[in-house]
Tab-separated table of C-alpha atoms in Angstrom:
chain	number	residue	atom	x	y	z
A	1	UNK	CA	0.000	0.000	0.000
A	2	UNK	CA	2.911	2.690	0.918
A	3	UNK	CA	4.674	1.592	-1.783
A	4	UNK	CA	1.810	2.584	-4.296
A	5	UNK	CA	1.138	5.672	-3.013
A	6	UNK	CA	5.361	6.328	-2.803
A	7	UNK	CA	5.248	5.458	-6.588
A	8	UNK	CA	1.991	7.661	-7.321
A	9	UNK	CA	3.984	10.737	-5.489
A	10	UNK	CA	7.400	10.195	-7.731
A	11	UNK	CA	5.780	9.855	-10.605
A	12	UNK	CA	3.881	13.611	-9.564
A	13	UNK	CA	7.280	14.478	-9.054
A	14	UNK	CA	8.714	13.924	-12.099
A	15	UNK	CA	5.985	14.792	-14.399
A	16	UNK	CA	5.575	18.621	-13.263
A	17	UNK	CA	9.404	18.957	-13.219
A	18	UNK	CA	9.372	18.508	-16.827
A	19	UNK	CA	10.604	21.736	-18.316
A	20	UNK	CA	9.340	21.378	-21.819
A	21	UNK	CA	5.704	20.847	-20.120
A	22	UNK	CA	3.334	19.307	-22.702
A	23	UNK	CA	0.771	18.319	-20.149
A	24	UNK	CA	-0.625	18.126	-16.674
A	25	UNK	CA	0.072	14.678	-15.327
A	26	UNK	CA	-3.437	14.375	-12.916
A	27	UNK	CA	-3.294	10.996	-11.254
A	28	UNK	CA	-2.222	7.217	-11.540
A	29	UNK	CA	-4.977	4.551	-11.464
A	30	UNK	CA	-4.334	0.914	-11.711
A	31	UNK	CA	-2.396	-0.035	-14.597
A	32	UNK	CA	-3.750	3.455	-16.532
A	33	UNK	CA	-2.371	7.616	-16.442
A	34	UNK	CA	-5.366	9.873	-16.682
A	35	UNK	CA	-3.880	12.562	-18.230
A	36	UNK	CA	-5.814	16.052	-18.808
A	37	UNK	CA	-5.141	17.727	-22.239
A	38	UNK	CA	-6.133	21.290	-23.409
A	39	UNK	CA	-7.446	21.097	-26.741
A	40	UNK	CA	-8.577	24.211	-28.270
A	41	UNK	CA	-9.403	26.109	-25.138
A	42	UNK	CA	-11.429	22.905	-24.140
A	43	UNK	CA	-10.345	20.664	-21.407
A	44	UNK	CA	-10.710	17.039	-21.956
A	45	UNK	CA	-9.771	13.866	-20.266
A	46	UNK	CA	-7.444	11.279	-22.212
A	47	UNK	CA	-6.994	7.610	-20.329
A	48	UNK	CA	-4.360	5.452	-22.066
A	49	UNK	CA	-2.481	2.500	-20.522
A	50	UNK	CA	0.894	1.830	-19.483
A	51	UNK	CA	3.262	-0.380	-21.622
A	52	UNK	CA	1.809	0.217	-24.598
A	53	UNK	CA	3.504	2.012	-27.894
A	54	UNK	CA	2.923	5.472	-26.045
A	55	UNK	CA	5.787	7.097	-24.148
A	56	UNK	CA	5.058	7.510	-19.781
A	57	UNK	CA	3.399	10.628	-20.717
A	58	UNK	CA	0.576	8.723	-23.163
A	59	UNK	CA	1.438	10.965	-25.973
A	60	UNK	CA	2.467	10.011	-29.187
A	61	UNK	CA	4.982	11.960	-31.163
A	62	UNK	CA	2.800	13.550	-33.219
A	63	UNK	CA	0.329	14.423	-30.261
A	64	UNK	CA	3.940	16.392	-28.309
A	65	UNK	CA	3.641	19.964	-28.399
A	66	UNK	CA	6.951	22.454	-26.564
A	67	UNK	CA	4.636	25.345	-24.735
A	68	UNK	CA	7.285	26.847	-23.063
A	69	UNK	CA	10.393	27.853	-24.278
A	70	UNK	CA	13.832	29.139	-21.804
A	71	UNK	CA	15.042	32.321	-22.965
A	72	UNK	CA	18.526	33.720	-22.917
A	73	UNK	CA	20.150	37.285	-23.159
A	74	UNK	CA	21.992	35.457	-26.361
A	75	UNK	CA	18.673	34.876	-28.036
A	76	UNK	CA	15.856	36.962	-26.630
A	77	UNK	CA	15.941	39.434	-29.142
A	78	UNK	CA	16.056	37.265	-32.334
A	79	UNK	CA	13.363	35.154	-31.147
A	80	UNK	CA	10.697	37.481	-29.753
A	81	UNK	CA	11.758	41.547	-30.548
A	82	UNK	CA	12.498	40.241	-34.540
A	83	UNK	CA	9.321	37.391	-34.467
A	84	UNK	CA	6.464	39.141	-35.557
A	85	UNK	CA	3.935	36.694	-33.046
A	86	UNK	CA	2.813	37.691	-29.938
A	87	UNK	CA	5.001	36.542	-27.316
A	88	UNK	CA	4.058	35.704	-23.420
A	89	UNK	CA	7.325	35.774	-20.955
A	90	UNK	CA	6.684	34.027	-17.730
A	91	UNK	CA	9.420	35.188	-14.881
A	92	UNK	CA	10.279	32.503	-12.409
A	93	UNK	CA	12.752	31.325	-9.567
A	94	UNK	CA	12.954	27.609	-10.890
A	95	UNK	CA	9.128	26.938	-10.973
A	96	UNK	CA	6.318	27.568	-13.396
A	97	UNK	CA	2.716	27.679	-11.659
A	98	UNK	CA	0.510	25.315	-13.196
A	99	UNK	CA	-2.147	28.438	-14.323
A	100	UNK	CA	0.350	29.885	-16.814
A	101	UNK	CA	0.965	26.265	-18.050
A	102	UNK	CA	-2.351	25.555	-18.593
A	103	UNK	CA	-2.417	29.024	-20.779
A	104	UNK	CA	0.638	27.818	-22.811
A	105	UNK	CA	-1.272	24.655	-23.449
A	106	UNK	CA	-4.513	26.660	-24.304
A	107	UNK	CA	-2.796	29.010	-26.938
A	108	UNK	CA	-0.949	26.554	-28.792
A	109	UNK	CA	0.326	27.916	-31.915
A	110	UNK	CA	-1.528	30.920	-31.748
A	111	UNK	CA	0.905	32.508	-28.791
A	112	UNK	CA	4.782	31.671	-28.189
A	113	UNK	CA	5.368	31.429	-24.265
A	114	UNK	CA	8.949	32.122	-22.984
A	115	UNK	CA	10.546	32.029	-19.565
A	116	UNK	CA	13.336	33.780	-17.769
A	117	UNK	CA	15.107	32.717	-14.405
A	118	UNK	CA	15.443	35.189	-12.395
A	119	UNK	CA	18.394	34.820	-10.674
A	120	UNK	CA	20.460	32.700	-13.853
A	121	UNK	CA	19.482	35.672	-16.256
A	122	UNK	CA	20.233	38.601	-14.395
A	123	UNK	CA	21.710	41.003	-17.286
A	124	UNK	CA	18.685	39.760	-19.354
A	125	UNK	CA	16.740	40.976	-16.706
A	126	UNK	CA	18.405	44.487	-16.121
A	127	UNK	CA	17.982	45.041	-19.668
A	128	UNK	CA	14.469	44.308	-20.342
A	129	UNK	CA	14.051	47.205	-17.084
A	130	UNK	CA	12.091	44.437	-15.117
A	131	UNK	CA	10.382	46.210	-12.003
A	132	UNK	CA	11.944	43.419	-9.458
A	133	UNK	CA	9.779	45.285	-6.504
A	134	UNK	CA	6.685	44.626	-7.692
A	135	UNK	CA	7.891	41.440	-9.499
A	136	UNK	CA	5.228	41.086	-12.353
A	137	UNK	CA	4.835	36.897	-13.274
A	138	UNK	CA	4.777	37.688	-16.647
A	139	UNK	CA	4.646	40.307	-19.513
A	140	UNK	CA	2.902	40.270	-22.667
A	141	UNK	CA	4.701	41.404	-26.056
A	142	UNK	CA	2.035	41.972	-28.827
A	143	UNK	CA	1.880	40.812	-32.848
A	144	UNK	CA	3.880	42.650	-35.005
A	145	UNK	CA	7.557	44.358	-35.877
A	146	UNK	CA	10.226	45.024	-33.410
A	147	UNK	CA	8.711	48.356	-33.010
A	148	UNK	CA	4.904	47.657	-31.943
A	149	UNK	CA	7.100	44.753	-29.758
A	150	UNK	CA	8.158	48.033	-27.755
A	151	UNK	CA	4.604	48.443	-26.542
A	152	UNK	CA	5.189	45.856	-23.764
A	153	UNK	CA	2.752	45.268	-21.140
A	154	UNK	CA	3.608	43.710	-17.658
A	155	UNK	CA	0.306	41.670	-16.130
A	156	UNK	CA	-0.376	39.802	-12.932
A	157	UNK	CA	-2.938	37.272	-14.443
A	158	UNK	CA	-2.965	34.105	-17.038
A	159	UNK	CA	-6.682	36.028	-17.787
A	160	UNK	CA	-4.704	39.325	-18.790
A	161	UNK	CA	-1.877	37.733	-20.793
A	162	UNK	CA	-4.383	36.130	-22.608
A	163	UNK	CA	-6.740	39.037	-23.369
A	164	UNK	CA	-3.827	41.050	-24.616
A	165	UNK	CA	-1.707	38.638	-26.409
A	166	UNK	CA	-4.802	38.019	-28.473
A	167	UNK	CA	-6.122	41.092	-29.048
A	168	UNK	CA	-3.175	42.529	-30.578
A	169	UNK	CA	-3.621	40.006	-33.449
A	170	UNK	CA	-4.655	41.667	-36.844
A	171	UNK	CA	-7.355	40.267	-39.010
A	172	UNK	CA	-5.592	39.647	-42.291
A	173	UNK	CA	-8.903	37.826	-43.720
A	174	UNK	CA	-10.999	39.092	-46.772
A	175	UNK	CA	-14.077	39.330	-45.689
A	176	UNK	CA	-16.882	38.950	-48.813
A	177	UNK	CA	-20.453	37.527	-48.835
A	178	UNK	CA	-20.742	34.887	-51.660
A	179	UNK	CA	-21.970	37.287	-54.313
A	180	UNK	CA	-18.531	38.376	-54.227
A	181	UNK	CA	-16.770	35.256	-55.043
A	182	UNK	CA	-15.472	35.917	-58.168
A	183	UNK	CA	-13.450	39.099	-56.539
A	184	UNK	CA	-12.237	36.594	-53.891
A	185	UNK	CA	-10.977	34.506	-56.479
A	186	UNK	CA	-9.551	36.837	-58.760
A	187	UNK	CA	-7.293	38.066	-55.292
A	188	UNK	CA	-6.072	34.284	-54.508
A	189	UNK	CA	-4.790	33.573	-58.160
A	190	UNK	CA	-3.447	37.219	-59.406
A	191	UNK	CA	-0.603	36.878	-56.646
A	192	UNK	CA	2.748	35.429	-57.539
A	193	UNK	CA	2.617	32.445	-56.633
A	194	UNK	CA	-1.292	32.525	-57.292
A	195	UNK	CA	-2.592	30.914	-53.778
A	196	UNK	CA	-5.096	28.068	-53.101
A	197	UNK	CA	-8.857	29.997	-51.757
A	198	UNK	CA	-9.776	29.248	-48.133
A	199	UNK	CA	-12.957	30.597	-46.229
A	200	UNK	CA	-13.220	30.428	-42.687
A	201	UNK	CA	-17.151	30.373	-41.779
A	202	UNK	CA	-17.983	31.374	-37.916
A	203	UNK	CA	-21.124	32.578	-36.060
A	204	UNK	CA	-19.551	35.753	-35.419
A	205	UNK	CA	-18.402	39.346	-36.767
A	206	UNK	CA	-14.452	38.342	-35.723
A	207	UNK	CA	-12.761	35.195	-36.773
A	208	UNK	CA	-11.592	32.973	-33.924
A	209	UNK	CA	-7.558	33.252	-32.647
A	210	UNK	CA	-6.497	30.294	-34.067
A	211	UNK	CA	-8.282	31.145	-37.237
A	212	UNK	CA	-6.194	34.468	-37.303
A	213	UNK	CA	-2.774	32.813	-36.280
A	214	UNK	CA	-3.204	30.299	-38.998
A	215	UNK	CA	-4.168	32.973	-41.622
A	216	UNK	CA	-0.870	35.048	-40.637
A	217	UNK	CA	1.456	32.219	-40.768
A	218	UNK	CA	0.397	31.039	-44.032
A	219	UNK	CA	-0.863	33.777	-46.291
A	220	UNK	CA	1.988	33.029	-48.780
A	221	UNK	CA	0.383	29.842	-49.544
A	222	UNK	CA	-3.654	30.720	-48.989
A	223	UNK	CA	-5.660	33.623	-49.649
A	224	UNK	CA	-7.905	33.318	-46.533
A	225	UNK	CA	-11.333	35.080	-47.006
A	226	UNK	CA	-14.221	34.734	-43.874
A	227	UNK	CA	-18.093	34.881	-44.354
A	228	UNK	CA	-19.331	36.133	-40.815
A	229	UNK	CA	-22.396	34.821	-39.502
A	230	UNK	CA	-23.375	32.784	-42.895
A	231	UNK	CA	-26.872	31.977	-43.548
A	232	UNK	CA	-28.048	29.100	-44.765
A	233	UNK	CA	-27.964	29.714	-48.091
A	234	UNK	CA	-24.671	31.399	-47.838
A	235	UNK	CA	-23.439	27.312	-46.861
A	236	UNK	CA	-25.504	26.209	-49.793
A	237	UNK	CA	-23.692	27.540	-52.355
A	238	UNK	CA	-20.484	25.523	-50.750
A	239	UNK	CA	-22.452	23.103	-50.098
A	240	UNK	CA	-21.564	23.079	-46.410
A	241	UNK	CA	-22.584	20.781	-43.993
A	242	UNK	CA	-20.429	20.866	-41.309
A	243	UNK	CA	-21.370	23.296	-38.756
A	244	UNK	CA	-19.871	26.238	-37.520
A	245	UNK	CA	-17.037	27.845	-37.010
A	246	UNK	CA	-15.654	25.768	-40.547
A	247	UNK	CA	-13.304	25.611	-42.911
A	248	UNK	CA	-13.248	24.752	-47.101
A	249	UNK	CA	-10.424	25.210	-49.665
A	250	UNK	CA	-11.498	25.761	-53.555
A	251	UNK	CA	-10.014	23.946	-55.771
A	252	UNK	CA	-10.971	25.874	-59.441
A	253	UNK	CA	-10.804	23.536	-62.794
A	254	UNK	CA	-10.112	26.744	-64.149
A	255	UNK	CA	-10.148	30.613	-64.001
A	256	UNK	CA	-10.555	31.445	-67.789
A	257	UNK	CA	-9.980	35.760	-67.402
A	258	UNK	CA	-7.938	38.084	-65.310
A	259	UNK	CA	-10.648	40.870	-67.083
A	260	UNK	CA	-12.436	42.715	-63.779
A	261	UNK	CA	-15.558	43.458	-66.450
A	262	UNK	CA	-15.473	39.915	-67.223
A	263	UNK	CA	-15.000	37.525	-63.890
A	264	UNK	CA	-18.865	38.113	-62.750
A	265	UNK	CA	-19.972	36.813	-66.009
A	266	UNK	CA	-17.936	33.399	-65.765
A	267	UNK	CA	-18.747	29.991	-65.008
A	268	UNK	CA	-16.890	28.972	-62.312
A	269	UNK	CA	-16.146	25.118	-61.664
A	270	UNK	CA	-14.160	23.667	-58.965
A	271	UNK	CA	-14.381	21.551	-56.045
A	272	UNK	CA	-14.813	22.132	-52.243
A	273	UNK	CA	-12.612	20.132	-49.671
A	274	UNK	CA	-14.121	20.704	-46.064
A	275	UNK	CA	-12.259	20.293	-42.985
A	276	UNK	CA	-14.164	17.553	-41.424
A	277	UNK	CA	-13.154	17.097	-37.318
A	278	UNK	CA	-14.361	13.309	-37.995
A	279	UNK	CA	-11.351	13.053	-40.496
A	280	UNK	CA	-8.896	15.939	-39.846
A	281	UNK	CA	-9.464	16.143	-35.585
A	282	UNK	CA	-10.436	18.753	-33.423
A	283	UNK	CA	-10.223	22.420	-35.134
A	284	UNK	CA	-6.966	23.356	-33.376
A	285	UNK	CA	-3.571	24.631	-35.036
A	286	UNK	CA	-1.883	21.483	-35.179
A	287	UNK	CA	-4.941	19.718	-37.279
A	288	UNK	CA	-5.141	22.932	-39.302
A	289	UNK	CA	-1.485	23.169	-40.453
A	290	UNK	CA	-1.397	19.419	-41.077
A	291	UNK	CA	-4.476	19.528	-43.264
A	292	UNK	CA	-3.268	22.564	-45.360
A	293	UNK	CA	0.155	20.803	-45.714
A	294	UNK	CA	-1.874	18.080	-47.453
A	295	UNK	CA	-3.916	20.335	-49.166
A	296	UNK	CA	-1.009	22.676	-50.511
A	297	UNK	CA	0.926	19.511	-51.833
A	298	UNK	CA	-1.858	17.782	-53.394
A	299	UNK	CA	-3.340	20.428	-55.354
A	300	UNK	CA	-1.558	23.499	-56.047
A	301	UNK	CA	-0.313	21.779	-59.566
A	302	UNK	CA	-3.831	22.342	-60.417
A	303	UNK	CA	-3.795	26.367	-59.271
A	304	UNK	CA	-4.668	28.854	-62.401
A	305	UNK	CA	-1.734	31.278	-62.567
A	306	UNK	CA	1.525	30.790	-61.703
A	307	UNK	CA	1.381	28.104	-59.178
A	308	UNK	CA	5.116	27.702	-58.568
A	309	UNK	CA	4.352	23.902	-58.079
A	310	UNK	CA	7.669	23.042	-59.659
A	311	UNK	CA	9.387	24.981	-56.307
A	312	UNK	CA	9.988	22.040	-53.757
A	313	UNK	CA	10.053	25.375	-51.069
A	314	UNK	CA	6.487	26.219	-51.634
A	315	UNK	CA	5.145	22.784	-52.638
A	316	UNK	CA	6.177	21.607	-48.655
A	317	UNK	CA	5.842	25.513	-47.368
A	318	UNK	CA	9.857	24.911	-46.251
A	319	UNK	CA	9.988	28.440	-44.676
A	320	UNK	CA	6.839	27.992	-42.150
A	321	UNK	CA	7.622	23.980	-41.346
A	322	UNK	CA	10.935	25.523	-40.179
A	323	UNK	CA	9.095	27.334	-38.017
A	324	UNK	CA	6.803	24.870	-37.019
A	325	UNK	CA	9.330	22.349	-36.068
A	326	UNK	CA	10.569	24.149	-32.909
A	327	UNK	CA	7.298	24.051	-31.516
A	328	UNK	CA	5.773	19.953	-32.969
A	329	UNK	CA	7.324	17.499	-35.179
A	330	UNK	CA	6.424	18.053	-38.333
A	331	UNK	CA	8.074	15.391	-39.723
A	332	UNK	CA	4.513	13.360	-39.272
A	333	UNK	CA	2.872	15.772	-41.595
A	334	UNK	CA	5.067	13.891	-44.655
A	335	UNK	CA	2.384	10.930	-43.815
A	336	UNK	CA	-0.170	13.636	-45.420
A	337	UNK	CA	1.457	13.644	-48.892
A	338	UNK	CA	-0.235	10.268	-49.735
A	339	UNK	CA	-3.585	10.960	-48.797
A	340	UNK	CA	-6.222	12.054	-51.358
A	341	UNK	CA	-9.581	10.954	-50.059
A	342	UNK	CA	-10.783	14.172	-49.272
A	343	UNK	CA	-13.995	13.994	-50.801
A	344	UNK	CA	-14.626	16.573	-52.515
A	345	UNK	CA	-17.058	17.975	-54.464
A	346	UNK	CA	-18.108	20.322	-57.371
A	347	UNK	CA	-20.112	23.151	-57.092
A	348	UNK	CA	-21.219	25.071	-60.599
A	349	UNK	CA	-21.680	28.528	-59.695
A	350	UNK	CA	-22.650	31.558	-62.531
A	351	UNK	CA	-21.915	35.000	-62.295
A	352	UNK	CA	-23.189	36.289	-58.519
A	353	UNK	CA	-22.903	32.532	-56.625
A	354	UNK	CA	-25.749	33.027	-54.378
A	355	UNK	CA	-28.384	34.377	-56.667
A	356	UNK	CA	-29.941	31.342	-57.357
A	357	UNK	CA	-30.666	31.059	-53.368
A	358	UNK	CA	-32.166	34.309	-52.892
A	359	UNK	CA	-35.562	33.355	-52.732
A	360	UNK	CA	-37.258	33.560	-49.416
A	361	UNK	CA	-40.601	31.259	-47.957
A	362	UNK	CA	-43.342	33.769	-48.895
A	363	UNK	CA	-41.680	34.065	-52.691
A	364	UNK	CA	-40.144	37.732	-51.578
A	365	UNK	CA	-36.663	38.055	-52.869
A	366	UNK	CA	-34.020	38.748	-50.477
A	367	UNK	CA	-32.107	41.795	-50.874
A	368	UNK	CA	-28.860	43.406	-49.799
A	369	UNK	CA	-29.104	47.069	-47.930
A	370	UNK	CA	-32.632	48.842	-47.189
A	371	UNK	CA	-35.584	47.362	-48.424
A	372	UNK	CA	-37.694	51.066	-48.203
A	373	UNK	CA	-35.049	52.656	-50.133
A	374	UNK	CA	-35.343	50.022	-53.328
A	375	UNK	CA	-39.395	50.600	-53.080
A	376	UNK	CA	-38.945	54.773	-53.443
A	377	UNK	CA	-36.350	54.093	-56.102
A	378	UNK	CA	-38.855	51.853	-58.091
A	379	UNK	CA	-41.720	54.784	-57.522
A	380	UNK	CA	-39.424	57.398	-59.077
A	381	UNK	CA	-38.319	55.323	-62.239
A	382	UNK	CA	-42.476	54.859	-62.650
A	383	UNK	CA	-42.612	58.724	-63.063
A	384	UNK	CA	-39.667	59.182	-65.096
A	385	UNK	CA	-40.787	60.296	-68.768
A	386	UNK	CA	-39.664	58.587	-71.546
A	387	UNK	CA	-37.232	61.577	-72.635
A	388	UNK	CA	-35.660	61.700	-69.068
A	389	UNK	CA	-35.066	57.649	-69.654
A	390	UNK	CA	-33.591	58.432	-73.098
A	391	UNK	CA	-31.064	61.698	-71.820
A	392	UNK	CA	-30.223	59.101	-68.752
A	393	UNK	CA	-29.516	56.207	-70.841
A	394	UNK	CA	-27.163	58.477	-73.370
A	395	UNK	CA	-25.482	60.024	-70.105
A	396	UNK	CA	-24.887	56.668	-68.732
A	397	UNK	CA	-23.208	55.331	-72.151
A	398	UNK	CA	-20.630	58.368	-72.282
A	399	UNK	CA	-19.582	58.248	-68.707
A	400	UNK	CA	-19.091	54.145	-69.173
A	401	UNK	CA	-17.170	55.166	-72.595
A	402	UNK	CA	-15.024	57.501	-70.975
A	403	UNK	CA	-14.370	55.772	-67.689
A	404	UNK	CA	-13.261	52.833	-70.253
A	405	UNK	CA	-10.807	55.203	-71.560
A	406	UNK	CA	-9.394	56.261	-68.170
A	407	UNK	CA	-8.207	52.898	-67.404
A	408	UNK	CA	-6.896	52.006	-70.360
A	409	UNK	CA	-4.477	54.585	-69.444
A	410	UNK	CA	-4.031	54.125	-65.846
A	411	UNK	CA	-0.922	52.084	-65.595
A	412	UNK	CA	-1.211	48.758	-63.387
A	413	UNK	CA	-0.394	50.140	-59.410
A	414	UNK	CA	0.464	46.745	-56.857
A	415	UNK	CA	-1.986	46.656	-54.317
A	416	UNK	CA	-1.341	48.632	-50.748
A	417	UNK	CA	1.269	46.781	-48.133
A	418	UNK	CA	-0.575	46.178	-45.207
A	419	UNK	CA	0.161	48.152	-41.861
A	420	UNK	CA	1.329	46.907	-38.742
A	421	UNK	CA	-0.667	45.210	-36.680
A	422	UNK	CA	-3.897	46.163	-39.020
A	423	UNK	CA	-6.149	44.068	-41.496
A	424	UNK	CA	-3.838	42.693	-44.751
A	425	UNK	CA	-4.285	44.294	-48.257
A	426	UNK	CA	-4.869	41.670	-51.686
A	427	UNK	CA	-1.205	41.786	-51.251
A	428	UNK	CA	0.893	40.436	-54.389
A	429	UNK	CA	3.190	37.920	-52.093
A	430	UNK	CA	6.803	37.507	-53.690
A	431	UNK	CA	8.584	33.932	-52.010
């Protein structure tokens, strides 16, 4: 009996000693570890048993995740003042409290967490002008350049880091309604490389963190676009059945024009690959990037434009696994390469996508913007004479004519650079 309850303290012990903390060992049962995992902000209980092919932790290596990462006066400033993520820096005296851990665990991939001794990094210390009276636990460096890093914020909380580390996060989504498809898909295969179309869908008028993180990491590779608060029919045309928040990638047979007065009157034909969680896991970073991997590997041969499949750098997205692989092993996302039963589907859409949905229950069509406005415009057209028709029509004709001959002029300008820290232009993307 004392020696089972010796063994259940060591192995307590040794499990919150680990530096590299991937998880919260909770208890030992019988010949089974309960372990508790943080899985996209939602706690859940894992049982596995001893002995098996899993390590004493019960995590495979593709399950292993480093939250926390020891910081050094040699490379503090290359790895959070130079990374544009938002960075979390925990300040201890040898120990961690299990809150702040919990947090890492929680923000995986969308947050980097760092820690500094105390006492071992003293200089480091002095030079980041850390207030040792009131000895914050932690402080909170936003997204962004080394300059917007400068607006550092020392908290007292795991609640505060986390409101602040996320917040500072920019939206770099295009946000469109499906009538504006076409413009969507003009942005994702103009760019050099031309980029695969995702849309994030979400019950909400801001896209979820790890939405965000994923769309900043890997905007080289994706355009990202995000239909807030999607109706029913807005899913239809997608043919979307997955619930909310979601993800699809488009994958066009072809994208005939690169004409602006000519995309909303094309037939567009391409298939829809959904991120199912029965197939792909939960909806957190790690199942994201692996599925996009896949994705981006599979199918960008078949993007319109110059696709830059023939570049083994953007085929595997070299520069972001680099990344990646400090935090996971991405060595198990290779395994994706082979896998092609994604299921997906075609979809036939003309000219404005949802058009053909627009048709309400009582036979009313639906319409964008205010209803009482579009009744008083149809009143005044009724009273219009046919000579103020005819002068309007003419006017109308010469304006389009000369318009016409304004842009044939205007030389082609690159679309703005996006700002720090704010929302991301159709920016052309050079690898």
């Amino acid at each position: 009996m004392m020696l089972g309850i010796l063994h259940t303290i060591l192995f307590l012990v040794a499990a919150l000693s680990l530096s590299t903390n991937y998880v919260v060992l909770l208890a030992n049962a019988a010949n089974e570890e309960k372990i508790e995992i943080i899985d996209d902000g939602r706690v859940v209980k894992k049982t596995v048993h001893v002995g098996g092919q899993k390590d004493e932790m019960g995590f495979t290596d593709e399950e292993k995740f480093q939250d926390l990462f020891q910081l050094t006066e040699d490379d503090f400033e290359e790895r959070v003042l130079e990374s544009p993520d938002p960075w979390i820096i925990l300040f201890h005296n040898g120990m961690i409290e299990k809150p702040w851990k919990t947090l890492a665990v929680a923000l995986r991939g969308i947050v980097w967490f760092g820690t500094i001794h105390k006492l071992e990094q003293e200089d480091l210390i002095d030079e980041m002008k850390y207030p040792l009276k009131k000895a914050p636990p932690a402080r909170v460096y936003p997204w962004g350049s080394s300059r917007l890093k400068k607006k550092w914020t020392d908290v007292a909380s795991p609640a505060e880091a986390k409101t602040l580390a996320i917040q500072s996060l920019p939206d770099p989504t295009m946000k469109f309604v499906p009538d504006e498809l076409h413009e969507f898909l003009f942005a994702s295969y103009s760019t050099v490389p031309s980029r695969l179309p995702v849309v994030f869908f979400a019950k909400a008028e801001t896209l979820t963190p790890v939405f965000k993180s994923v769309a900043l990491h890997y905007h080289n590779y994706f355009n990202f676009g995000f239909i807030q608060n999607p109706t029913k029919d807005d899913m239809d045309v997608f043919q979307y059945r997955l619930g909310l928040p979601g993800m699809i990638v488009l994958i066009a047979k072809d994208f005939a024009t690169t004409d602006p007065d000519a995309r909303e009157n094309l037939d567009y034909d391409f298939n829809v690959i959904s991120y199912s969680p029965k197939s792909q896991g939960a909806l957190n970073y790690m199942n994201i990037v692996k599925f996009l991997y896949g994705v981006n590997y599979e199918f960008r041969k078949t993007l319109p434009g110059m696709n830059h499949a023939d570049d083994e750098e953007i085929l595997e997205m070299e520069e972001e696994m680099e990344m990646e692989k400090l935090r996971f092993n991405v060595k198990y996302v290779d395994k994706i390469k082979e896998v092609t039963t994604y299921d997906p589907f075609r979809v036939n859409v003309k000219g404005s996508p949802s058009a053909k949905a627009k048709a309400s229950s009582d036979g009313k069509e639906k319409v964008k913007g205010d209803k009482v406005k579009g009744k008083e415009e149809k009143e005044k057209t009724k009273k219009k004479t046919k000579t103020e028709k005819k002068t309007e029509k003419k006017k109308k004709k010469d304006e389009h004519k000369e318009n016409k001959k304004k842009e044939e002029k205007k030389e082609e300008t690159p679309p703005e650079e996006y700002e720090e820290g704010r929302k991301f232009g159709n920016k052309k993307t050079e690898l």
